[in-house]
Amino acid sequence: MGNINSNYPAPHPDIAWQDGNIVRWEDCVVHVRTQAGFFGANIFEGIRAYWNSSEERLYVFRLDEHLKRLHQSMKIMRMISPYSSDELKMATLNLLKQCDFRQHAQANIVSCFGFPAPGDPLSANARVGANITAVPMGRSVKTETGLSAGISSWRRITDDAMPIRVKIGSNYQNGRLAQNQVSDAGYEMALLQNSNGKVCEAPGACIFMLRDGQLITPPLTSDILESITRDTVLELAKRYTNLKVVERDIDKSELYLADEAFICGSIIEITPITSVDGIQINQAIPGAVTREIQTLYFSAVEGRLAESENWCTPV
Ligand code: PMP
């Protein structure tokens, strides 16, 4: 018999960061009676770090933008953290340095609401804690082959119910329902429609489709996360391709007719979609434009583009 804190899949380092200190991996825990434990009252970031083998150095991708979004999530949730963005930045870089991965990695910064005040279980005045963990993480598994997507009947949470543009742990129960539903139906990745019936994003990624030479993605006002990878793709496509880049709503039936489609996110990177609801996209083969965007993206994260200088922070 174990407990839910045991058996984190290897490999992971021996250390983590919590509330100002480097702690042992197994001691980096949050009590079950905190608001984070009860209600999923946390805010987090999922960040990638890429190993540059020629320089023998790890670079964190768009760390400042992740810290900015963390701060914006806290602002909306009225979370007052004892740690500034600069402190969290230094803590993340220091933890990654001590982990000494020498390979690509993922880091997560989590800010949690602590114990509720008596009689006030949802108070924003609870103590706030933070933790940072990092694990080795290679290229996302389906970037080469692509994956099948299914559109869930669960609708995306709307911004008038939950602030979906920021990264709040409890938002993820919506994506979880969608993902479990489509997995049971045999698809690899869920896509969600927003309350207007427009396809807006995946549980942990944004969506792009190519139609008639236009690269199309839903706007930031369509109940999606303000994704850093989406922003990166838009920047790269505008700067390095001849594609017309358009931010507009996407209908379900339009997606069925897309010439190409892919999802993007820090963790999933650029992953082609080969079918939607069983309807093949580009005869189920990742398309040339998707490949071009992938190549640009991996060049950016690995420090080989002009933009990389601003986007990649050395550890
Ligand atoms: N949408 C959702 C719901 C997500 O969880 C993520 C992953 N953070 C994304 C989009 C992609 O965001 P980013 O590019 O900032 O990782």
GROMACS .gro file of C-alpha atoms and ligand atoms in nm:
model
  331
    1MET     CA    1   0.000   0.000   0.000
    2GLY     CA    2   0.132   0.341  -0.090
    3ASN     CA    3  -0.019   0.682  -0.069
    4ILE     CA    4  -0.091   0.929  -0.347
    5ASN     CA    5   0.237   1.107  -0.280
    6SER     CA    6   0.444   0.798  -0.350
    7ASN     CA    7   0.552   0.640  -0.677
    8TYR     CA    8   0.591   0.952  -0.892
    9PRO     CA    9   0.703   0.799  -1.224
   10ALA     CA   10   1.083   0.803  -1.252
   11PRO     CA   11   1.298   0.977  -1.348
   12HIS     CA   12   1.276   1.275  -1.118
   13PRO     CA   13   1.541   1.461  -0.922
   14ASP     CA   14   1.593   1.434  -0.547
   15ILE     CA   15   1.506   1.797  -0.486
   16ALA     CA   16   1.232   2.056  -0.530
   17TRP     CA   17   1.171   2.414  -0.413
   18GLN     CA   18   0.904   2.502  -0.162
   19ASP     CA   19   0.833   2.827   0.019
   20GLY     CA   20   1.181   2.966  -0.014
   21ASN     CA   21   1.386   2.652   0.039
   22ILE     CA   22   1.528   2.364  -0.157
   23VAL     CA   23   1.360   2.059  -0.005
   24ARG     CA   24   1.375   1.685  -0.062
   25TRP     CA   25   1.146   1.575  -0.349
   26GLU     CA   26   0.927   1.368  -0.115
   27ASP     CA   27   0.891   1.656   0.132
   28CYS     CA   28   0.747   1.893  -0.132
   29VAL     CA   29   0.381   1.839  -0.033
   30VAL     CA   30   0.065   2.042   0.026
   31HIS     CA   31  -0.167   1.950   0.313
   32VAL     CA   32  -0.505   1.798   0.222
   33ARG     CA   33  -0.693   2.055   0.433
   34THR     CA   34  -0.561   2.355   0.242
   35GLN     CA   35  -0.789   2.531  -0.008
   36ALA     CA   36  -0.555   2.390  -0.273
   37GLY     CA   37  -0.617   2.038  -0.138
   38PHE     CA   38  -0.993   2.075  -0.108
   39PHE     CA   39  -1.089   2.292  -0.401
   40GLY     CA   40  -0.796   2.281  -0.640
   41ALA     CA   41  -0.734   2.645  -0.543
   42ASN     CA   42  -0.400   2.678  -0.710
   43ILE     CA   43  -0.243   2.867  -0.995
   44PHE     CA   44   0.035   2.718  -1.199
   45GLU     CA   45   0.265   2.733  -1.499
   46GLY     CA   46   0.402   2.450  -1.713
   47ILE     CA   47   0.737   2.558  -1.854
   48ARG     CA   48   0.988   2.393  -2.085
   49ALA     CA   49   1.364   2.405  -2.066
   50TYR     CA   50   1.572   2.291  -2.365
   51TRP     CA   51   1.922   2.147  -2.351
   52ASN     CA   52   2.161   2.304  -2.601
   53SER     CA   53   2.416   2.028  -2.655
   54SER     CA   54   2.669   2.239  -2.844
   55GLU     CA   55   2.681   2.497  -2.564
   56GLU     CA   56   2.620   2.231  -2.296
   57ARG     CA   57   2.367   2.459  -2.140
   58LEU     CA   58   1.997   2.450  -2.049
   59TYR     CA   59   1.773   2.735  -2.168
   60VAL     CA   60   1.426   2.805  -2.026
   61PHE     CA   61   1.175   2.904  -2.295
   62ARG     CA   62   0.983   3.228  -2.242
   63LEU     CA   63   1.022   3.221  -1.865
   64ASP     CA   64   0.933   3.590  -1.826
   65GLU     CA   65   0.605   3.540  -2.012
   66HIS     CA   66   0.516   3.243  -1.790
   67LEU     CA   67   0.588   3.450  -1.479
   68LYS     CA   68   0.378   3.734  -1.617
   69ARG     CA   69   0.084   3.498  -1.673
   70LEU     CA   70   0.129   3.354  -1.323
   71HIS     CA   71   0.109   3.706  -1.187
   72GLN     CA   72  -0.204   3.778  -1.395
   73SER     CA   73  -0.372   3.459  -1.270
   74MET     CA   74  -0.296   3.567  -0.913
   75LYS     CA   75  -0.433   3.915  -0.977
   76ILE     CA   76  -0.770   3.778  -1.093
   77MET     CA   77  -0.788   3.529  -0.804
   78ARG     CA   78  -0.687   3.800  -0.553
   79MET     CA   79  -0.396   3.584  -0.445
   80ILE     CA   80  -0.126   3.778  -0.267
   81SER     CA   81   0.191   3.578  -0.291
   82PRO     CA   82   0.483   3.639  -0.058
   83TYR     CA   83   0.711   3.569  -0.357
   84SER     CA   84   0.777   3.823  -0.631
   85SER     CA   85   0.814   3.721  -0.996
   86ASP     CA   86   1.187   3.790  -0.965
   87GLU     CA   87   1.217   3.560  -0.663
   88LEU     CA   88   1.028   3.284  -0.844
   89LYS     CA   89   1.244   3.334  -1.151
   90MET     CA   90   1.565   3.301  -0.950
   91ALA     CA   91   1.423   3.002  -0.761
   92THR     CA   92   1.332   2.827  -1.089
   93LEU     CA   93   1.674   2.890  -1.244
   94ASN     CA   94   1.849   2.786  -0.925
   95LEU     CA   95   1.645   2.466  -0.895
   96LEU     CA   96   1.715   2.375  -1.259
   97LYS     CA   97   2.083   2.443  -1.203
   98GLN     CA   98   2.093   2.216  -0.900
   99CYS     CA   99   1.897   1.945  -1.086
  100ASP     CA  100   2.176   1.945  -1.350
  101PHE     CA  101   1.962   1.756  -1.605
  102ARG     CA  102   2.181   1.786  -1.921
  103GLN     CA  103   1.867   1.708  -2.126
  104HIS     CA  104   1.534   1.878  -2.205
  105ALA     CA  105   1.317   1.932  -1.897
  106GLN     CA  106   0.986   2.062  -1.770
  107ALA     CA  107   0.943   2.295  -1.472
  108ASN     CA  108   0.620   2.374  -1.291
  109ILE     CA  109   0.565   2.673  -1.067
  110VAL     CA  110   0.257   2.635  -0.846
  111SER     CA  111   0.108   2.893  -0.614
  112CYS     CA  112  -0.146   2.754  -0.365
  113PHE     CA  113  -0.405   2.892  -0.128
  114GLY     CA  114  -0.337   2.750   0.218
  115PHE     CA  115  -0.563   2.674   0.513
  116PRO     CA  116  -0.901   2.849   0.513
  117ALA     CA  117  -0.987   3.095   0.787
  118PRO     CA  118  -1.250   2.950   1.027
  119GLY     CA  119  -1.596   3.003   0.879
  120ASP     CA  120  -1.450   3.146   0.559
  121PRO     CA  121  -1.351   2.848   0.343
  122LEU     CA  122  -1.310   3.046   0.020
  123SER     CA  123  -1.133   3.347   0.163
  124ALA     CA  124  -0.862   3.506  -0.047
  125ASN     CA  125  -0.689   3.592   0.280
  126ALA     CA  126  -0.556   3.240   0.331
  127ARG     CA  127  -0.179   3.209   0.347
  128VAL     CA  128  -0.027   3.151   0.006
  129GLY     CA  129   0.248   2.900  -0.056
  130ALA     CA  130   0.449   2.818  -0.365
  131ASN     CA  131   0.642   2.523  -0.496
  132ILE     CA  132   0.856   2.451  -0.798
  133THR     CA  133   0.937   2.109  -0.934
  134ALA     CA  134   1.129   2.006  -1.243
  135VAL     CA  135   1.161   1.675  -1.426
  136PRO     CA  136   1.343   1.559  -1.739
  137MET     CA  137   1.114   1.571  -2.043
  138GLY     CA  138   1.198   1.492  -2.405
  139ARG     CA  139   1.014   1.589  -2.722
  140SER     CA  140   0.638   1.543  -2.692
  141VAL     CA  141   0.548   1.190  -2.804
  142LYS     CA  142   0.314   1.259  -3.097
  143THR     CA  143   0.500   1.541  -3.270
  144GLU     CA  144   0.612   1.307  -3.549
  145THR     CA  145   0.303   1.093  -3.611
  146GLY     CA  146   0.031   1.335  -3.510
  147LEU     CA  147  -0.284   1.230  -3.329
  148SER     CA  148  -0.654   1.171  -3.371
  149ALA     CA  149  -0.884   1.432  -3.217
  150GLY     CA  150  -1.245   1.403  -3.110
  151ILE     CA  151  -1.476   1.693  -3.031
  152SER     CA  152  -1.624   1.650  -2.685
  153SER     CA  153  -1.984   1.727  -2.600
  154TRP     CA  154  -1.858   1.906  -2.288
  155ARG     CA  155  -1.846   2.278  -2.365
  156ARG     CA  156  -1.552   2.502  -2.262
  157ILE     CA  157  -1.607   2.697  -1.941
  158THR     CA  158  -1.704   3.053  -2.028
  159ASP     CA  159  -1.516   3.358  -1.908
  160ASP     CA  160  -1.825   3.482  -1.728
  161ALA     CA  161  -1.806   3.172  -1.506
  162MET     CA  162  -1.431   3.111  -1.467
  163PRO     CA  163  -1.132   3.311  -1.589
  164ILE     CA  164  -1.029   3.065  -1.858
  165ARG     CA  165  -0.759   3.294  -2.006
  166VAL     CA  166  -0.537   3.230  -1.704
  167LYS     CA  167  -0.401   2.910  -1.556
  168ILE     CA  168  -0.605   2.807  -1.255
  169GLY     CA  169  -0.593   2.443  -1.145
  170SER     CA  170  -0.967   2.401  -1.109
  171ASN     CA  171  -1.025   2.506  -1.475
  172TYR     CA  172  -0.864   2.175  -1.567
  173GLN     CA  173  -1.156   1.966  -1.444
  174ASN     CA  174  -1.342   2.088  -1.754
  175GLY     CA  175  -1.069   1.958  -1.985
  176ARG     CA  176  -1.048   1.638  -1.784
  177LEU     CA  177  -1.416   1.558  -1.848
  178ALA     CA  178  -1.368   1.623  -2.220
  179GLN     CA  179  -1.050   1.418  -2.245
  180ASN     CA  180  -1.193   1.118  -2.061
  181GLN     CA  181  -1.502   1.124  -2.281
  182VAL     CA  182  -1.315   1.124  -2.612
  183SER     CA  183  -1.055   0.873  -2.489
  184ASP     CA  184  -1.339   0.632  -2.416
  185ALA     CA  185  -1.459   0.688  -2.773
  186GLY     CA  186  -1.113   0.594  -2.906
  187TYR     CA  187  -0.966   0.937  -2.987
  188GLU     CA  188  -0.631   1.055  -2.859
  189MET     CA  189  -0.703   1.422  -2.796
  190ALA     CA  190  -1.014   1.613  -2.697
  191LEU     CA  191  -1.114   1.938  -2.862
  192LEU     CA  192  -1.373   2.161  -2.699
  193GLN     CA  193  -1.632   2.395  -2.841
  194ASN     CA  194  -1.708   2.714  -2.651
  195SER     CA  195  -2.060   2.815  -2.554
  196ASN     CA  196  -2.108   2.965  -2.902
  197GLY     CA  197  -2.038   2.626  -3.056
  198LYS     CA  198  -1.700   2.732  -3.200
  199VAL     CA  199  -1.404   2.496  -3.169
  200CYS     CA  200  -1.177   2.680  -2.928
  201GLU     CA  201  -0.895   2.464  -2.783
  202ALA     CA  202  -0.784   2.131  -2.641
  203PRO     CA  203  -0.766   2.060  -2.265
  204GLY     CA  204  -0.399   2.164  -2.258
  205ALA     CA  205  -0.327   2.319  -2.597
  206CYS     CA  206  -0.443   2.575  -2.852
  207ILE     CA  207  -0.553   2.490  -3.204
  208PHE     CA  208  -0.453   2.609  -3.550
  209MET     CA  209  -0.591   2.503  -3.887
  210LEU     CA  210  -0.474   2.571  -4.240
  211ARG     CA  211  -0.741   2.642  -4.503
  212ASP     CA  212  -0.676   2.775  -4.851
  213GLY     CA  213  -0.336   2.914  -4.756
  214GLN     CA  214  -0.458   3.086  -4.438
  215LEU     CA  215  -0.330   2.990  -4.096
  216ILE     CA  216  -0.631   3.031  -3.868
  217THR     CA  217  -0.659   3.022  -3.488
  218PRO     CA  218  -0.944   3.128  -3.256
  219PRO     CA  219  -0.908   3.473  -3.095
  220LEU     CA  220  -0.811   3.527  -2.730
  221THR     CA  221  -1.174   3.627  -2.662
  222SER     CA  222  -1.305   3.279  -2.753
  223ASP     CA  223  -1.266   3.125  -2.403
  224ILE     CA  224  -0.912   2.997  -2.439
  225LEU     CA  225  -0.596   3.020  -2.235
  226GLU     CA  226  -0.369   3.309  -2.332
  227SER     CA  227  -0.117   3.057  -2.458
  228ILE     CA  228   0.249   3.143  -2.489
  229THR     CA  229   0.303   2.882  -2.762
  230ARG     CA  230   0.010   3.021  -2.962
  231ASP     CA  231   0.175   3.362  -2.942
  232THR     CA  232   0.509   3.209  -3.047
  233VAL     CA  233   0.350   3.036  -3.349
  234LEU     CA  234   0.178   3.360  -3.456
  235GLU     CA  235   0.506   3.552  -3.431
  236LEU     CA  236   0.702   3.289  -3.623
  237ALA     CA  237   0.440   3.246  -3.895
  238LYS     CA  238   0.418   3.621  -3.952
  239ARG     CA  239   0.795   3.667  -3.959
  240TYR     CA  240   0.915   3.358  -4.145
  241THR     CA  241   0.632   3.234  -4.372
  242ASN     CA  242   0.419   3.378  -4.650
  243LEU     CA  243   0.101   3.254  -4.485
  244LYS     CA  244  -0.185   3.487  -4.415
  245VAL     CA  245  -0.236   3.460  -4.039
  246VAL     CA  246  -0.592   3.506  -3.917
  247GLU     CA  247  -0.738   3.508  -3.565
  248ARG     CA  248  -1.107   3.420  -3.596
  249ASP     CA  249  -1.367   3.167  -3.485
  250ILE     CA  250  -1.349   2.812  -3.621
  251ASP     CA  251  -1.664   2.610  -3.695
  252LYS     CA  252  -1.663   2.236  -3.636
  253SER     CA  253  -1.750   2.159  -3.999
  254GLU     CA  254  -1.470   2.389  -4.118
  255LEU     CA  255  -1.221   2.195  -3.911
  256TYR     CA  256  -1.341   1.875  -4.082
  257LEU     CA  257  -1.247   2.043  -4.413
  258ALA     CA  258  -0.910   2.182  -4.299
  259ASP     CA  259  -0.610   2.123  -4.523
  260GLU     CA  260  -0.398   2.078  -4.210
  261ALA     CA  261  -0.444   2.121  -3.836
  262PHE     CA  262  -0.225   2.112  -3.527
  263ILE     CA  263  -0.241   2.181  -3.158
  264CYS     CA  264   0.027   2.368  -2.967
  265GLY     CA  265   0.134   2.419  -2.608
  266SER     CA  266   0.448   2.432  -2.397
  267ILE     CA  267   0.428   2.064  -2.312
  268ILE     CA  268   0.270   1.920  -2.629
  269GLU     CA  269   0.484   2.156  -2.845
  270ILE     CA  270   0.355   2.148  -3.207
  271THR     CA  271   0.157   1.828  -3.256
  272PRO     CA  272  -0.023   1.755  -3.585
  273ILE     CA  273  -0.390   1.653  -3.588
  274THR     CA  274  -0.445   1.371  -3.838
  275SER     CA  275  -0.822   1.333  -3.796
  276VAL     CA  276  -1.117   1.499  -3.626
  277ASP     CA  277  -1.413   1.283  -3.520
  278GLY     CA  278  -1.279   1.013  -3.753
  279ILE     CA  279  -1.261   1.246  -4.057
  280GLN     CA  280  -0.909   1.248  -4.198
  281ILE     CA  281  -0.710   1.571  -4.226
  282ASN     CA  282  -0.458   1.570  -4.516
  283GLN     CA  283  -0.511   1.193  -4.559
  284ALA     CA  284  -0.395   1.149  -4.198
  285ILE     CA  285  -0.041   1.268  -4.276
  286PRO     CA  286   0.113   1.567  -4.094
  287GLY     CA  287   0.116   1.842  -4.358
  288ALA     CA  288   0.400   2.051  -4.502
  289VAL     CA  289   0.294   2.375  -4.330
  290THR     CA  290   0.266   2.197  -3.994
  291ARG     CA  291   0.617   2.061  -4.051
  292GLU     CA  292   0.743   2.408  -4.137
  293ILE     CA  293   0.592   2.554  -3.818
  294GLN     CA  294   0.739   2.268  -3.616
  295THR     CA  295   1.085   2.332  -3.761
  296LEU     CA  296   1.059   2.704  -3.681
  297TYR     CA  297   0.934   2.631  -3.330
  298PHE     CA  298   1.208   2.383  -3.248
  299SER     CA  299   1.467   2.625  -3.389
  300ALA     CA  300   1.329   2.898  -3.163
  301VAL     CA  301   1.326   2.689  -2.844
  302GLU     CA  302   1.672   2.551  -2.915
  303GLY     CA  303   1.814   2.901  -2.954
  304ARG     CA  304   1.871   2.909  -3.331
  305LEU     CA  305   1.653   3.207  -3.433
  306ALA     CA  306   1.699   3.580  -3.381
  307GLU     CA  307   1.394   3.578  -3.148
  308SER     CA  308   1.558   3.312  -2.930
  309GLU     CA  309   1.784   3.567  -2.768
  310ASN     CA  310   1.485   3.730  -2.598
  311TRP     CA  311   1.292   3.409  -2.548
  312CYS     CA  312   1.554   3.172  -2.402
  313THR     CA  313   1.691   3.231  -2.051
  314PRO     CA  314   2.015   3.046  -1.972
  315VAL     CA  315   2.026   2.842  -1.652
  316PMP     N1  316  -0.478   2.586  -2.344
  316PMP     C1  317  -0.481   2.525  -2.225
  316PMP     C2  318  -0.611   2.498  -2.161
  316PMP     C3  319  -0.361   2.486  -2.163
  316PMP     O1  320  -0.361   2.426  -2.044
  316PMP     C4  321  -0.238   2.510  -2.228
  316PMP     C5  322  -0.109   2.465  -2.165
  316PMP     N2  323  -0.060   2.556  -2.075
  316PMP     C6  324  -0.241   2.576  -2.351
  316PMP     C7  325  -0.362   2.614  -2.406
  316PMP     C8  326  -0.112   2.616  -2.416
  316PMP     O2  327  -0.055   2.719  -2.337
  316PMP     P1  328   0.099   2.747  -2.337
  316PMP     O3  329   0.136   2.762  -2.480
  316PMP     O4  330   0.114   2.874  -2.262
  316PMP     O5  331   0.165   2.631  -2.273
   0.00000   0.00000   0.00000
